[in-house]
Amino acid sequence: MAQPADLTRVLVVDDHAVFSEALELLLGRQPDVRLIGSARNADEAMGMLGDAPDVVLMDLDMPGTNGIEATRRIRAVVPDAKVVLLTAIQTPEVIADALAAGACGYVPKTRAVDELMDVVRRAAAGEIVMPERDLAAVLEQLRGPRGQAGEQALDRLTPRETEILRALAAGETATEIAEELGISALTVQSHVKSILAKLGVHSKIEAVTLAWRHGMAPISGTA
């Protein structure tokens, strides 16, 4: 039977059986989600990418390949996948490394499992998911030495594209940006596509991370 096109395809990657099974039960009850697989490590996950997951919920601290390196590997195969790391390790350095690897954020493992559906939906929508209290410290890590290549890429943006990227980096949605600038949401989406192409990235998350690295405004609030 064909699956509805608007279902969010989710892959779970976690070596803790009880936690993973709780996630599977939760995801299986959601009418707008399809669980495409549950892996215990990065190698298993790589074998489950044929269905092109929209969101990957992945343990950071797995045996063998850790969640950060697994994020790089997964997004090399499925560039549009939104990876959310599930972790008990919440140091700014680790979270900054995760974002730099292409993750769209992280969720503490202390968070109730039933709250993760909000995280899944927000990640699928392209939001960066992170507790607000961690923003300043993570941004400080991301604003390390600025690469010349990144600055040159940002210089290629038009004034309007720069304006829109700053708004995205400030946490605004396409609809909010459209209302603020007096243009249509479709026009905003067209500008976003151009921004991604000029920056050489595959997602808004990567574009925002690059913007953060080069001093653009942080998002104002998250999970």
PDB file of N, CA, C and O in Angstrom, residues 11-15 39-49 58-59 62-71 73-74:
ATOM      1  N   LEU A  11      13.853   7.553  11.505  1.00  0.00           N
ATOM      2  CA  LEU A  11      14.758   6.451  11.809  1.00  0.00           C
ATOM      3  C   LEU A  11      15.297   6.661  13.220  1.00  0.00           C
ATOM      4  O   LEU A  11      15.742   7.759  13.564  1.00  0.00           O
ATOM      5  N   VAL A  12      15.249   5.624  14.040  1.00  0.00           N
ATOM      6  CA  VAL A  12      15.773   5.666  15.403  1.00  0.00           C
ATOM      7  C   VAL A  12      17.104   4.920  15.431  1.00  0.00           C
ATOM      8  O   VAL A  12      17.209   3.807  14.913  1.00  0.00           O
ATOM      9  N   VAL A  13      18.128   5.552  16.033  1.00  0.00           N
ATOM     10  CA  VAL A  13      19.440   4.911  16.152  1.00  0.00           C
ATOM     11  C   VAL A  13      19.882   5.040  17.612  1.00  0.00           C
ATOM     12  O   VAL A  13      20.296   6.112  18.048  1.00  0.00           O
ATOM     13  N   ASP A  14      19.787   3.945  18.352  1.00  0.00           N
ATOM     14  CA  ASP A  14      20.108   3.985  19.783  1.00  0.00           C
ATOM     15  C   ASP A  14      20.396   2.573  20.255  1.00  0.00           C
ATOM     16  O   ASP A  14      19.639   1.649  19.957  1.00  0.00           O
ATOM     17  N   ASP A  15      21.501   2.415  20.995  1.00  0.00           N
ATOM     18  CA  ASP A  15      21.878   1.073  21.438  1.00  0.00           C
ATOM     19  C   ASP A  15      21.230   0.681  22.761  1.00  0.00           C
ATOM     20  O   ASP A  15      21.400  -0.443  23.218  1.00  0.00           O
ATOM     21  N   ALA A  39      17.815   1.161  14.495  1.00  0.00           N
ATOM     22  CA  ALA A  39      19.152   0.596  14.439  1.00  0.00           C
ATOM     23  C   ALA A  39      19.817   0.694  15.805  1.00  0.00           C
ATOM     24  O   ALA A  39      19.499   1.573  16.606  1.00  0.00           O
ATOM     25  N   ARG A  40      20.770  -0.190  16.059  1.00  0.00           N
ATOM     26  CA  ARG A  40      21.489  -0.190  17.327  1.00  0.00           C
ATOM     27  C   ARG A  40      22.854   0.491  17.221  1.00  0.00           C
ATOM     28  O   ARG A  40      23.496   0.766  18.234  1.00  0.00           O
ATOM     29  N   ASN A  41      23.296   0.771  15.999  1.00  0.00           N
ATOM     30  CA  ASN A  41      24.584   1.445  15.824  1.00  0.00           C
ATOM     31  C   ASN A  41      24.615   2.109  14.443  1.00  0.00           C
ATOM     32  O   ASN A  41      23.677   1.956  13.641  1.00  0.00           O
ATOM     33  N   ALA A  42      25.699   2.842  14.175  1.00  0.00           N
ATOM     34  CA  ALA A  42      25.794   3.609  12.934  1.00  0.00           C
ATOM     35  C   ALA A  42      25.800   2.709  11.705  1.00  0.00           C
ATOM     36  O   ALA A  42      25.187   3.039  10.677  1.00  0.00           O
ATOM     37  N   ASP A  43      26.487   1.571  11.790  1.00  0.00           N
ATOM     38  CA  ASP A  43      26.553   0.683  10.627  1.00  0.00           C
ATOM     39  C   ASP A  43      25.165   0.161  10.254  1.00  0.00           C
ATOM     40  O   ASP A  43      24.814   0.094   9.067  1.00  0.00           O
ATOM     41  N   GLU A  44      24.380  -0.220  11.269  1.00  0.00           N
ATOM     42  CA  GLU A  44      23.005  -0.661  10.989  1.00  0.00           C
ATOM     43  C   GLU A  44      22.203   0.472  10.370  1.00  0.00           C
ATOM     44  O   GLU A  44      21.419   0.267   9.432  1.00  0.00           O
ATOM     45  N   ALA A  45      22.377   1.675  10.901  1.00  0.00           N
ATOM     46  CA  ALA A  45      21.629   2.828  10.389  1.00  0.00           C
ATOM     47  C   ALA A  45      21.938   3.089   8.927  1.00  0.00           C
ATOM     48  O   ALA A  45      21.042   3.394   8.132  1.00  0.00           O
ATOM     49  N   MET A  46      23.213   2.962   8.546  1.00  0.00           N
ATOM     50  CA  MET A  46      23.595   3.212   7.153  1.00  0.00           C
ATOM     51  C   MET A  46      22.895   2.249   6.203  1.00  0.00           C
ATOM     52  O   MET A  46      22.648   2.582   5.046  1.00  0.00           O
ATOM     53  N   GLY A  47      22.561   1.074   6.704  1.00  0.00           N
ATOM     54  CA  GLY A  47      21.856   0.099   5.876  1.00  0.00           C
ATOM     55  C   GLY A  47      20.363   0.331   5.795  1.00  0.00           C
ATOM     56  O   GLY A  47      19.657  -0.390   5.082  1.00  0.00           O
ATOM     57  N   MET A  48      19.851   1.347   6.509  1.00  0.00           N
ATOM     58  CA  MET A  48      18.418   1.626   6.539  1.00  0.00           C
ATOM     59  C   MET A  48      18.066   2.961   5.872  1.00  0.00           C
ATOM     60  O   MET A  48      16.988   3.499   6.096  1.00  0.00           O
ATOM     61  N   LEU A  49      18.978   3.483   5.068  1.00  0.00           N
ATOM     62  CA  LEU A  49      18.754   4.796   4.478  1.00  0.00           C
ATOM     63  C   LEU A  49      18.037   4.755   3.136  1.00  0.00           C
ATOM     64  O   LEU A  49      17.806   5.791   2.523  1.00  0.00           O
ATOM     65  N   MET A  58      19.010  10.039  17.093  1.00  0.00           N
ATOM     66  CA  MET A  58      20.211   9.221  17.245  1.00  0.00           C
ATOM     67  C   MET A  58      20.935   9.486  18.562  1.00  0.00           C
ATOM     68  O   MET A  58      21.172  10.646  18.936  1.00  0.00           O
ATOM     69  N   ASP A  59      21.296   8.414  19.220  1.00  0.00           N
ATOM     70  CA  ASP A  59      22.087   8.492  20.444  1.00  0.00           C
ATOM     71  C   ASP A  59      23.467   9.043  20.108  1.00  0.00           C
ATOM     72  O   ASP A  59      24.089   8.650  19.117  1.00  0.00           O
ATOM     73  N   MET A  62      27.280   6.176  21.268  1.00  0.00           N
ATOM     74  CA  MET A  62      27.089   4.780  20.889  1.00  0.00           C
ATOM     75  C   MET A  62      28.432   4.079  20.814  1.00  0.00           C
ATOM     76  O   MET A  62      29.466   4.718  20.573  1.00  0.00           O
ATOM     77  N   PRO A  63      28.459   2.758  21.000  1.00  0.00           N
ATOM     78  CA  PRO A  63      29.720   2.026  20.814  1.00  0.00           C
ATOM     79  C   PRO A  63      30.137   2.074  19.350  1.00  0.00           C
ATOM     80  O   PRO A  63      29.302   2.143  18.449  1.00  0.00           O
ATOM     81  N   GLY A  64      31.430   2.075  19.112  1.00  0.00           N
ATOM     82  CA  GLY A  64      31.905   2.171  17.737  1.00  0.00           C
ATOM     83  C   GLY A  64      31.834   3.615  17.256  1.00  0.00           C
ATOM     84  O   GLY A  64      32.346   4.525  17.903  1.00  0.00           O
ATOM     85  N   THR A  65      31.186   3.827  16.141  1.00  0.00           N
ATOM     86  CA  THR A  65      31.042   5.164  15.578  1.00  0.00           C
ATOM     87  C   THR A  65      30.087   5.988  16.425  1.00  0.00           C
ATOM     88  O   THR A  65      28.942   5.592  16.638  1.00  0.00           O
ATOM     89  N   ASN A  66      30.537   7.147  16.902  1.00  0.00           N
ATOM     90  CA  ASN A  66      29.657   7.959  17.748  1.00  0.00           C
ATOM     91  C   ASN A  66      28.641   8.731  16.903  1.00  0.00           C
ATOM     92  O   ASN A  66      28.690   8.735  15.672  1.00  0.00           O
ATOM     93  N   GLY A  67      27.722   9.402  17.599  1.00  0.00           N
ATOM     94  CA  GLY A  67      26.626  10.058  16.905  1.00  0.00           C
ATOM     95  C   GLY A  67      27.058  11.195  15.992  1.00  0.00           C
ATOM     96  O   GLY A  67      26.416  11.462  14.966  1.00  0.00           O
ATOM     97  N   ILE A  68      28.157  11.878  16.335  1.00  0.00           N
ATOM     98  CA  ILE A  68      28.608  12.998  15.505  1.00  0.00           C
ATOM     99  C   ILE A  68      29.155  12.492  14.177  1.00  0.00           C
ATOM    100  O   ILE A  68      28.791  12.997  13.102  1.00  0.00           O
ATOM    101  N   GLU A  69      30.010  11.483  14.222  1.00  0.00           N
ATOM    102  CA  GLU A  69      30.535  10.927  12.974  1.00  0.00           C
ATOM    103  C   GLU A  69      29.426  10.246  12.178  1.00  0.00           C
ATOM    104  O   GLU A  69      29.386  10.329  10.946  1.00  0.00           O
ATOM    105  N   ALA A  70      28.492   9.587  12.885  1.00  0.00           N
ATOM    106  CA  ALA A  70      27.361   8.963  12.194  1.00  0.00           C
ATOM    107  C   ALA A  70      26.504  10.011  11.492  1.00  0.00           C
ATOM    108  O   ALA A  70      25.978   9.773  10.400  1.00  0.00           O
ATOM    109  N   THR A  71      26.370  11.191  12.108  1.00  0.00           N
ATOM    110  CA  THR A  71      25.621  12.278  11.473  1.00  0.00           C
ATOM    111  C   THR A  71      26.256  12.646  10.139  1.00  0.00           C
ATOM    112  O   THR A  71      25.567  12.814   9.125  1.00  0.00           O
ATOM    113  N   ARG A  73      28.103  10.804   8.226  1.00  0.00           N
ATOM    114  CA  ARG A  73      27.935   9.704   7.270  1.00  0.00           C
ATOM    115  C   ARG A  73      26.513   9.651   6.730  1.00  0.00           C
ATOM    116  O   ARG A  73      26.302   9.464   5.527  1.00  0.00           O
ATOM    117  N   ILE A  74      25.538   9.808   7.609  1.00  0.00           N
ATOM    118  CA  ILE A  74      24.141   9.751   7.181  1.00  0.00           C
ATOM    119  C   ILE A  74      23.815  10.896   6.232  1.00  0.00           C
ATOM    120  O   ILE A  74      23.196  10.719   5.182  1.00  0.00           O
TER     121      ILE A  74
END
